[in-house]
Tab-separated table of C-alpha atoms and ligand atoms in Angstrom:
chain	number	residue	atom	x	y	z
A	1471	UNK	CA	83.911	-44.004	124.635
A	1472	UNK	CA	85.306	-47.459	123.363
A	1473	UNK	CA	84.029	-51.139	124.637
A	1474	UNK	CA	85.895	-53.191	127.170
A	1475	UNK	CA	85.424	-56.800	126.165
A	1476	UNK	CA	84.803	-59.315	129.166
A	1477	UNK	CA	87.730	-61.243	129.446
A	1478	UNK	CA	86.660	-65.310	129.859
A	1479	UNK	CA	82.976	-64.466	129.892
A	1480	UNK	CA	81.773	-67.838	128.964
A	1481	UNK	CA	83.930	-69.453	131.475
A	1482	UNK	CA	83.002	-66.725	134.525
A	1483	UNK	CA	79.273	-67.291	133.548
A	1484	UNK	CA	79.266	-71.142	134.185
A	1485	UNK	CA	81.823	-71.304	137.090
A	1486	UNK	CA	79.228	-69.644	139.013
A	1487	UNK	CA	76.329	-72.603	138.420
A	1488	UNK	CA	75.731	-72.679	141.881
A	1489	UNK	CA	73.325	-69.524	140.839
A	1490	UNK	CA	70.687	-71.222	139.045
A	1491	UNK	CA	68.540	-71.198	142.288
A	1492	UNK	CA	68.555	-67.625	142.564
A	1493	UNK	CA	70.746	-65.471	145.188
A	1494	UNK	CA	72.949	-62.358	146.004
A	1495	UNK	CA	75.731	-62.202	143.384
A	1496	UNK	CA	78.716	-59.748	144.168
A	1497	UNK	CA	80.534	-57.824	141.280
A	1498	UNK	CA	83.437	-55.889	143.100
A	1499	UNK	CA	84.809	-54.409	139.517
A	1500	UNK	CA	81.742	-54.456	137.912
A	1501	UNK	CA	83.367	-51.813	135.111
A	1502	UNK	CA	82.413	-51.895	131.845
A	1503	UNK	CA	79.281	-54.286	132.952
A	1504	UNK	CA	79.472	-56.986	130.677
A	1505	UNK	CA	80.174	-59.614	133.308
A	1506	UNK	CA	77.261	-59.231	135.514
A	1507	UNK	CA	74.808	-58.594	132.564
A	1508	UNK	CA	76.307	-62.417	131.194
A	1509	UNK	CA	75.808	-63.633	135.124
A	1510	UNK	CA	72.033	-61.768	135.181
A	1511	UNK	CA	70.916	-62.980	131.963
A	1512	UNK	CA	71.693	-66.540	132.530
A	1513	UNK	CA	70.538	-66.789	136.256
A	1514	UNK	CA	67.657	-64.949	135.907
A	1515	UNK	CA	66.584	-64.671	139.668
A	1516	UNK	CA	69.558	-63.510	140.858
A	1517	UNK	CA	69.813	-59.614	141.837
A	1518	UNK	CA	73.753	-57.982	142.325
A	1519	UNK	CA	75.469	-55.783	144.116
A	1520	UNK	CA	77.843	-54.200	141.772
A	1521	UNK	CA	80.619	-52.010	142.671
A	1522	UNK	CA	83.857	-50.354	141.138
A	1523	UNK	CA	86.262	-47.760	142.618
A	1524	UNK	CA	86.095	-45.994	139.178
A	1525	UNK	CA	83.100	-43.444	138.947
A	1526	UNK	CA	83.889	-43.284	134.994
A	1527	UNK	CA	83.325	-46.968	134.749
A	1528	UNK	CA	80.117	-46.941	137.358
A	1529	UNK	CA	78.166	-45.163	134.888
A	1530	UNK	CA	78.552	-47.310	131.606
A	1531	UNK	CA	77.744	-49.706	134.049
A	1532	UNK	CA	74.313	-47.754	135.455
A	1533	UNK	CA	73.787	-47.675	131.514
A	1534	UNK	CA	74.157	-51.670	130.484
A	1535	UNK	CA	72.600	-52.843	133.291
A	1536	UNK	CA	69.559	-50.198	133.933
A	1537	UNK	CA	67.536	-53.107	131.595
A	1538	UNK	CA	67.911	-55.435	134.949
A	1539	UNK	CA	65.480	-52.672	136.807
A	1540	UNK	CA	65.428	-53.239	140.664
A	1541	UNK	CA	67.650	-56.577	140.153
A	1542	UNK	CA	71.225	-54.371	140.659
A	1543	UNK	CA	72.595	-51.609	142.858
A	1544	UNK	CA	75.397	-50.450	142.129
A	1545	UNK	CA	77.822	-48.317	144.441
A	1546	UNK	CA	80.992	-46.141	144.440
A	1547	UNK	CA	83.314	-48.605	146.547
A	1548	UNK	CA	86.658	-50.141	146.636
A	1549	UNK	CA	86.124	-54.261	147.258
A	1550	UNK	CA	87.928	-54.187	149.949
A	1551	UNK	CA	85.664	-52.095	151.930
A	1552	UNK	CA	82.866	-54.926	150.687
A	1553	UNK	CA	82.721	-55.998	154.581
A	1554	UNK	CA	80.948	-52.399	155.359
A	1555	UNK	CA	78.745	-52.417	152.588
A	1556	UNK	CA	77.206	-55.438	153.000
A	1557	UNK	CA	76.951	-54.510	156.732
A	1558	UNK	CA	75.381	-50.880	155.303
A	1559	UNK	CA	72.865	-53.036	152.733
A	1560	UNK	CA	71.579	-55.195	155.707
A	1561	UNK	CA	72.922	-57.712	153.788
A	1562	UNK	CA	74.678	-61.128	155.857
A	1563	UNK	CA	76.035	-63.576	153.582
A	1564	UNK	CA	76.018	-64.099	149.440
A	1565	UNK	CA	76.053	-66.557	146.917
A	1566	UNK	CA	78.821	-65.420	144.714
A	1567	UNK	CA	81.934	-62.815	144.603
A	1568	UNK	CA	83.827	-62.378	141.313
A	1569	UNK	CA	86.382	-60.053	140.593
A	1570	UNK	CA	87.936	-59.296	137.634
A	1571	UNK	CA	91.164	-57.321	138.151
A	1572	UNK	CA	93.247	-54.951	136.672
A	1573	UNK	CA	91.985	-52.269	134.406
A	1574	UNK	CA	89.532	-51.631	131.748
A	1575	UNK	CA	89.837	-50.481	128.614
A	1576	UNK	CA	88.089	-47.401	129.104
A	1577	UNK	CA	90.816	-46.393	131.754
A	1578	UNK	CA	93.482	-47.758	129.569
A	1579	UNK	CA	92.030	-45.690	126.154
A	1580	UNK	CA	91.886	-42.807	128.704
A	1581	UNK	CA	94.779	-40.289	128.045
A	1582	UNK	CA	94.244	-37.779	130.725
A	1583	UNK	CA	94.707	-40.698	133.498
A	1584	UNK	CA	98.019	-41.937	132.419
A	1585	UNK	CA	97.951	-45.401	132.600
A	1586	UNK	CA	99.425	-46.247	129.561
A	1587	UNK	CA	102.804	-45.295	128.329
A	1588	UNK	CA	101.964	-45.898	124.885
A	1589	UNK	CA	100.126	-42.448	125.337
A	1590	UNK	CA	100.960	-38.972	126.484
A	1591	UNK	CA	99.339	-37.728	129.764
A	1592	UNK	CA	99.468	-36.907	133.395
A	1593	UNK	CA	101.160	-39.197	135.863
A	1594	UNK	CA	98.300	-40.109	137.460
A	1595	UNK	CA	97.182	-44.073	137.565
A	1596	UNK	CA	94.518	-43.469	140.076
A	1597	UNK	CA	91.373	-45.901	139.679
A	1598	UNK	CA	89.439	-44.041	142.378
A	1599	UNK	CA	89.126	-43.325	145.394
A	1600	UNK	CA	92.645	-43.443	145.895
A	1601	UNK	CA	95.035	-41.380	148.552
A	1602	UNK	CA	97.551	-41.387	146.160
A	1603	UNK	CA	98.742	-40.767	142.336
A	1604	UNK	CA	101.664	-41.894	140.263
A	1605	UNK	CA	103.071	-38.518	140.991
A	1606	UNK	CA	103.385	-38.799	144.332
A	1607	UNK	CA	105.117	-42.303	144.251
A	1608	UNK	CA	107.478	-41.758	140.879
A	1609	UNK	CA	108.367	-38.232	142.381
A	1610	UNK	CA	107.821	-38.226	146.430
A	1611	UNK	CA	108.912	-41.887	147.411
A	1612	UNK	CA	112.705	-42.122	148.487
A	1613	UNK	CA	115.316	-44.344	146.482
A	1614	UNK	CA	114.867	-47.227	148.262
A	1615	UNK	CA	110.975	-47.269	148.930
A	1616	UNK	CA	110.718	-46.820	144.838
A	1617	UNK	CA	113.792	-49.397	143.740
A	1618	UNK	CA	111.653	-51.865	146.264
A	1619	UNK	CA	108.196	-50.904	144.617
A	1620	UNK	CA	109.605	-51.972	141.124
A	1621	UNK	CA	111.680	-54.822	142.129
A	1622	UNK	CA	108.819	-56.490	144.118
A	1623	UNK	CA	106.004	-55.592	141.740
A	1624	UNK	CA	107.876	-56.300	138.325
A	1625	UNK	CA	111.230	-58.409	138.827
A	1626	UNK	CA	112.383	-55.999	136.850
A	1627	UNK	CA	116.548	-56.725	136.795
A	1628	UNK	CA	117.298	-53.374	136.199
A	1629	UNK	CA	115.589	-51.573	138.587
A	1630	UNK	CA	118.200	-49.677	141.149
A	1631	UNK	CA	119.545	-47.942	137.395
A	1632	UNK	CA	115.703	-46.998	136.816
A	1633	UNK	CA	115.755	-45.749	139.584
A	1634	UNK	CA	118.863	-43.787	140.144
A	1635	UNK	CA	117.300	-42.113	136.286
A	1636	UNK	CA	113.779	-41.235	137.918
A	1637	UNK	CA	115.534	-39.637	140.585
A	1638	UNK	CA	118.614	-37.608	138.925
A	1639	UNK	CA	115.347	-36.698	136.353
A	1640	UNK	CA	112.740	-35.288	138.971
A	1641	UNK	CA	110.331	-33.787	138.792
A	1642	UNK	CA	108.639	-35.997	136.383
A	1643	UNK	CA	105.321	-34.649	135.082
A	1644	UNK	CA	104.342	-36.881	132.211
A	1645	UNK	CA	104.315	-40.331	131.045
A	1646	UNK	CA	106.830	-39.375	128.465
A	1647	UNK	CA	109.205	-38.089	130.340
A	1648	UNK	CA	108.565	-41.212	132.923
A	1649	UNK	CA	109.418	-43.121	129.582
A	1650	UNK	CA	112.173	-41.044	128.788
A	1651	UNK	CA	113.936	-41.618	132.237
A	1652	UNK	CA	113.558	-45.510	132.042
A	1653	UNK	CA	114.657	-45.678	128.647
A	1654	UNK	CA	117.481	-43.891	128.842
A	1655	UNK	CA	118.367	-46.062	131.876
A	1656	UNK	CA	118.840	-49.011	130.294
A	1657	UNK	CA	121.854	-50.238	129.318
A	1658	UNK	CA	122.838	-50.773	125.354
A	1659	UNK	CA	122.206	-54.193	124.946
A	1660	UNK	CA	118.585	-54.378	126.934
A	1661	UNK	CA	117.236	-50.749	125.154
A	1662	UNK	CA	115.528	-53.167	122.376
A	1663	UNK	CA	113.883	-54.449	125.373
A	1664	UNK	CA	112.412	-51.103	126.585
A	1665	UNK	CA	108.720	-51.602	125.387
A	1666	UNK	CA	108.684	-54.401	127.822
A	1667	UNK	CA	110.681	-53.328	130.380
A	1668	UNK	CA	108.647	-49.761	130.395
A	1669	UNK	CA	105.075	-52.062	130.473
A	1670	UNK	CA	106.767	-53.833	133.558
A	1671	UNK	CA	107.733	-50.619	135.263
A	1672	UNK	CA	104.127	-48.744	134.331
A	1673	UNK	CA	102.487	-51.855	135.846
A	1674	UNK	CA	104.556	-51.845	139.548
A	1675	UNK	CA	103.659	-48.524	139.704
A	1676	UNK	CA	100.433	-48.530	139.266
A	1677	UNK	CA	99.786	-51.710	141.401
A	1678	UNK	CA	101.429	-49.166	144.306
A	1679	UNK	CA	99.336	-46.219	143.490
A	1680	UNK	CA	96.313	-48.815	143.810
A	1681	UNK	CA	97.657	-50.622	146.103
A	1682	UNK	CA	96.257	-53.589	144.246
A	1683	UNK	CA	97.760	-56.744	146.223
A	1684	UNK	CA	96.515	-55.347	149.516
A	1685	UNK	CA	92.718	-55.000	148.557
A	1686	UNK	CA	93.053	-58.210	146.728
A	1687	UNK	CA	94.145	-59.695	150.364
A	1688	UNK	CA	91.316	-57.907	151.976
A	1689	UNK	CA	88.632	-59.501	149.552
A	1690	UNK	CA	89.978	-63.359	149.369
A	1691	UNK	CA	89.496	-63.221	153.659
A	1692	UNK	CA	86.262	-61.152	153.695
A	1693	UNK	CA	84.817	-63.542	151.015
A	1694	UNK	CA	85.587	-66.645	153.652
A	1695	UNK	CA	83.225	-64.566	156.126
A	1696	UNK	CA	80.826	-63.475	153.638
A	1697	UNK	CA	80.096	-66.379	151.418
A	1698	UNK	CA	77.640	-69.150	152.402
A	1699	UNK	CA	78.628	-72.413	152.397
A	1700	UNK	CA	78.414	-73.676	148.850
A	1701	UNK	CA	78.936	-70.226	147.398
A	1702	UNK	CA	81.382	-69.508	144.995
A	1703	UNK	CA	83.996	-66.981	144.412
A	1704	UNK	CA	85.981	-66.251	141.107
A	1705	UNK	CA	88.885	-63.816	140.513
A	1706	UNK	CA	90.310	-63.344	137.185
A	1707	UNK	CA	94.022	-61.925	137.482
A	1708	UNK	CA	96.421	-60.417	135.602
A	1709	UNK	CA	99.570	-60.511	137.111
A	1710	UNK	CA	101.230	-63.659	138.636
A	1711	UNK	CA	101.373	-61.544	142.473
A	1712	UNK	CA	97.925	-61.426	142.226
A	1713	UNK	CA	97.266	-65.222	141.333
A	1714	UNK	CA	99.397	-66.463	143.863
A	1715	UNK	CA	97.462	-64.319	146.427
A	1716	UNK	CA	94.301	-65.812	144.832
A	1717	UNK	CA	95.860	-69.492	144.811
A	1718	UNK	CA	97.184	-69.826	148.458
A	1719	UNK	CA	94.206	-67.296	149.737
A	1720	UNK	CA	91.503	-70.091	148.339
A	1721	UNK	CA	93.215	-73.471	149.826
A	1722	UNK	CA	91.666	-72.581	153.467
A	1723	UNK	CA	88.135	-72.971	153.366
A	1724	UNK	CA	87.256	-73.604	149.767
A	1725	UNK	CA	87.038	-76.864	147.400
A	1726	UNK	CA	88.930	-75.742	144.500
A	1727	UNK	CA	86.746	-76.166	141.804
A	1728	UNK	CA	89.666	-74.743	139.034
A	1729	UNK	CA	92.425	-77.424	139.691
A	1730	UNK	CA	94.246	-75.614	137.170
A	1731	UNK	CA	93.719	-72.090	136.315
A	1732	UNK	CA	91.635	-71.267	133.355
A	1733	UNK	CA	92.437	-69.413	130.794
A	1734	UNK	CA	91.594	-67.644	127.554
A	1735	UNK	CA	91.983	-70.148	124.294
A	1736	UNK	CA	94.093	-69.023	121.041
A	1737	UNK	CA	90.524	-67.350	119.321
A	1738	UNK	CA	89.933	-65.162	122.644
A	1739	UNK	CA	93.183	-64.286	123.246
A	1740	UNK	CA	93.373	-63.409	119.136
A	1741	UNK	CA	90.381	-61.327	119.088
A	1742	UNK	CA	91.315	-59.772	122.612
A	1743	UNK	CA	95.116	-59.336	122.677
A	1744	UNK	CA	94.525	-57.693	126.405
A	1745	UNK	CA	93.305	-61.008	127.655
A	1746	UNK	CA	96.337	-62.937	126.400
A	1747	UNK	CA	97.754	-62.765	130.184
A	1748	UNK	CA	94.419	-63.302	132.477
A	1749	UNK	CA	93.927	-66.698	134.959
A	1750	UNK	CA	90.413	-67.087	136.380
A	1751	UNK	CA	90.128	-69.620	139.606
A	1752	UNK	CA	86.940	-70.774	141.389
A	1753	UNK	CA	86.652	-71.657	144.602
A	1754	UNK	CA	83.587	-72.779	146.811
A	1755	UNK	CA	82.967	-72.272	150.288
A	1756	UNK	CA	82.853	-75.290	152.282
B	2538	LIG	C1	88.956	-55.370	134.007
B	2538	LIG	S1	87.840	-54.174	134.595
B	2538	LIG	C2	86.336	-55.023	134.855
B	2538	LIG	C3	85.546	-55.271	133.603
B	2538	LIG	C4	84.203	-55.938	133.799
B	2538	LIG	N1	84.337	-57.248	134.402
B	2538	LIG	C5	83.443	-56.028	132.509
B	2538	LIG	O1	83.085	-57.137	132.093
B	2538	LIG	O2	83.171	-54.975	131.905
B	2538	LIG	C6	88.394	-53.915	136.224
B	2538	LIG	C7	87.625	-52.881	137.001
B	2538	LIG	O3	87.912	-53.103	138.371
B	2538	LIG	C8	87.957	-51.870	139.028
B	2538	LIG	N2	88.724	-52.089	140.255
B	2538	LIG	C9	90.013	-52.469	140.361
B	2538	LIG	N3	90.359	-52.587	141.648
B	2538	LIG	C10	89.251	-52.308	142.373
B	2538	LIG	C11	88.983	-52.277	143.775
B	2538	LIG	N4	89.927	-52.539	144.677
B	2538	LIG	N5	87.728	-51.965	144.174
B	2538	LIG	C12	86.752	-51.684	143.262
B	2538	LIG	N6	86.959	-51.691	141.932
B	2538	LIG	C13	88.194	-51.998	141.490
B	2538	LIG	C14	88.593	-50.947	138.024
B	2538	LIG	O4	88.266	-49.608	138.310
B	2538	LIG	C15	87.998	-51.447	136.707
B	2538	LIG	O5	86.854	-50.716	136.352
């Protein structure tokens, strides 16, 4: 299995200073692990709770971070369930919460889970623990419910004609033939487009099958219960739904420590082409 590069590692690792004294630092996507083993190395008496929804990605994580001994647990969980497990670890409030969103390249690189178009597989899209797959939206969800999914979660201009393709083309089984049906959608002019377009589409989907903006809800109002005052949370996004959730979610009850968003400079984004679109904001708790 490949590497997944930390996106704005350097810039995650001192946004959360308020860790030099030691405390209870929260990865909710801890994935590939490179994060938290920047955040552990630096503050060296923290300990973390790591978790991910992705089994795959729990253990390269169990791997790069056994080094850190009794310092991590790590657990099977989506973030938006954090509330319980805290309540399940005995644990009342934290010091930090970072998430980094979106997917890693290990899911990405992974054919047989179909989240990229750019290779043949299953439609699937499931992180874990999910109660649904890209299946059941692209080939159970009626016209409207699926025109609204990609219209909402892409602004993509040509969506009802996407749609009216998916449909007229079910049962779709693979990401080709998903590809096929949107390309073959589009009219003339926008077809040299369709690399694009089909990202867009691929994305909205998968956001649904995740139902990404919803858990990202859940953990920018548990973190206001969660965090003690002075602690910090930090959420790298990819999408501009999710860092308008993150923007308007931090203005009640946080000092915004990122006026402006950061984001990744010309070498990080040339070295890292996936991080060319990510936005990390801090907040703390007041
Ligand atoms: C971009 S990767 C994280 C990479 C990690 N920061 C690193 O440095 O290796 C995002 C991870 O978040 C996980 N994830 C996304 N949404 C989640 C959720 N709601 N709950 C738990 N994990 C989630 C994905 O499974 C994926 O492994």
């Amino acid at each position: 299995m490949g590497q997944h590069t930390s996106v704005l590692l350097k810039e995650v690792v001192e946004g959360f200073e308020n860790l030099k004294n030691g405390g209870i630092f929260v990865d909710c996507t801890v994935g590939g692990g490179g994060h938290s083993e920047g955040l552990l190395e630096k503050y060296e008496k923290i300990s973390l709770i790591g978790m991910d929804r992705d089994p795959v990605a729990l253990e390269v994580a169990k791997d790069r971070l056994s080094k850190f001994g009794q310092r991590v647990r790590l657990f099977q969980r989506n973030f938006s369930d954090l509330d319980e497990l805290l309540d399940d670890l005995d644990v009342e409030k934290v010091d930090g919460i970072f998430a980094d969103l979106g997917l890693s390249s290990f899911q990405i690189d992974s054919e047989d889970r179909g989240f990229s178009f750019k290779k043949s597989g299953p439609l699937d899209m499931q992180m874990g623990l999910n109660t649904k797959s890209a299946y059941d939206v692209v080939n159970g969800y009626e016209a409207e419910k699926l025109e609204k999914v990609i219209r909402d979660y892409s602004e993509e201009r040509f969506a009802r004609r996407i749609v009216s393709s998916i449909i007229e083309k079910r049962p779709i089984k693979s990401t080709n033939e998903l590809v096929e049906a949107i390309f073959s959608s589009l009219p003339s002019y926008a077809k040299k487009d369709w690399k694009k377009i089909v990202t867009r589409v691929f994305q909205a989907i998968r956001i649904e099958v995740n139902e990404e903006l919803e858990n990202l809800s859940k953990l920018i109002e548990i973190s206001k219960k969660r965090l003690k005052k002075g602690g910090r949370i930090g959420v790298i996004s990819f999408h501009s739904l999710e860092d308008r959730i993150v923007k308007y979610g931090l203005k009640e009850g946080f000092v915004i420590i990122t006026k402006k968003p950061i984001v990744p400079d010309y070498d990080e984004i040339k070295m890292n082409p996936r991080s060319r679109s990510a936005k990390l904001r801090i907040g703390e708790r007041t």
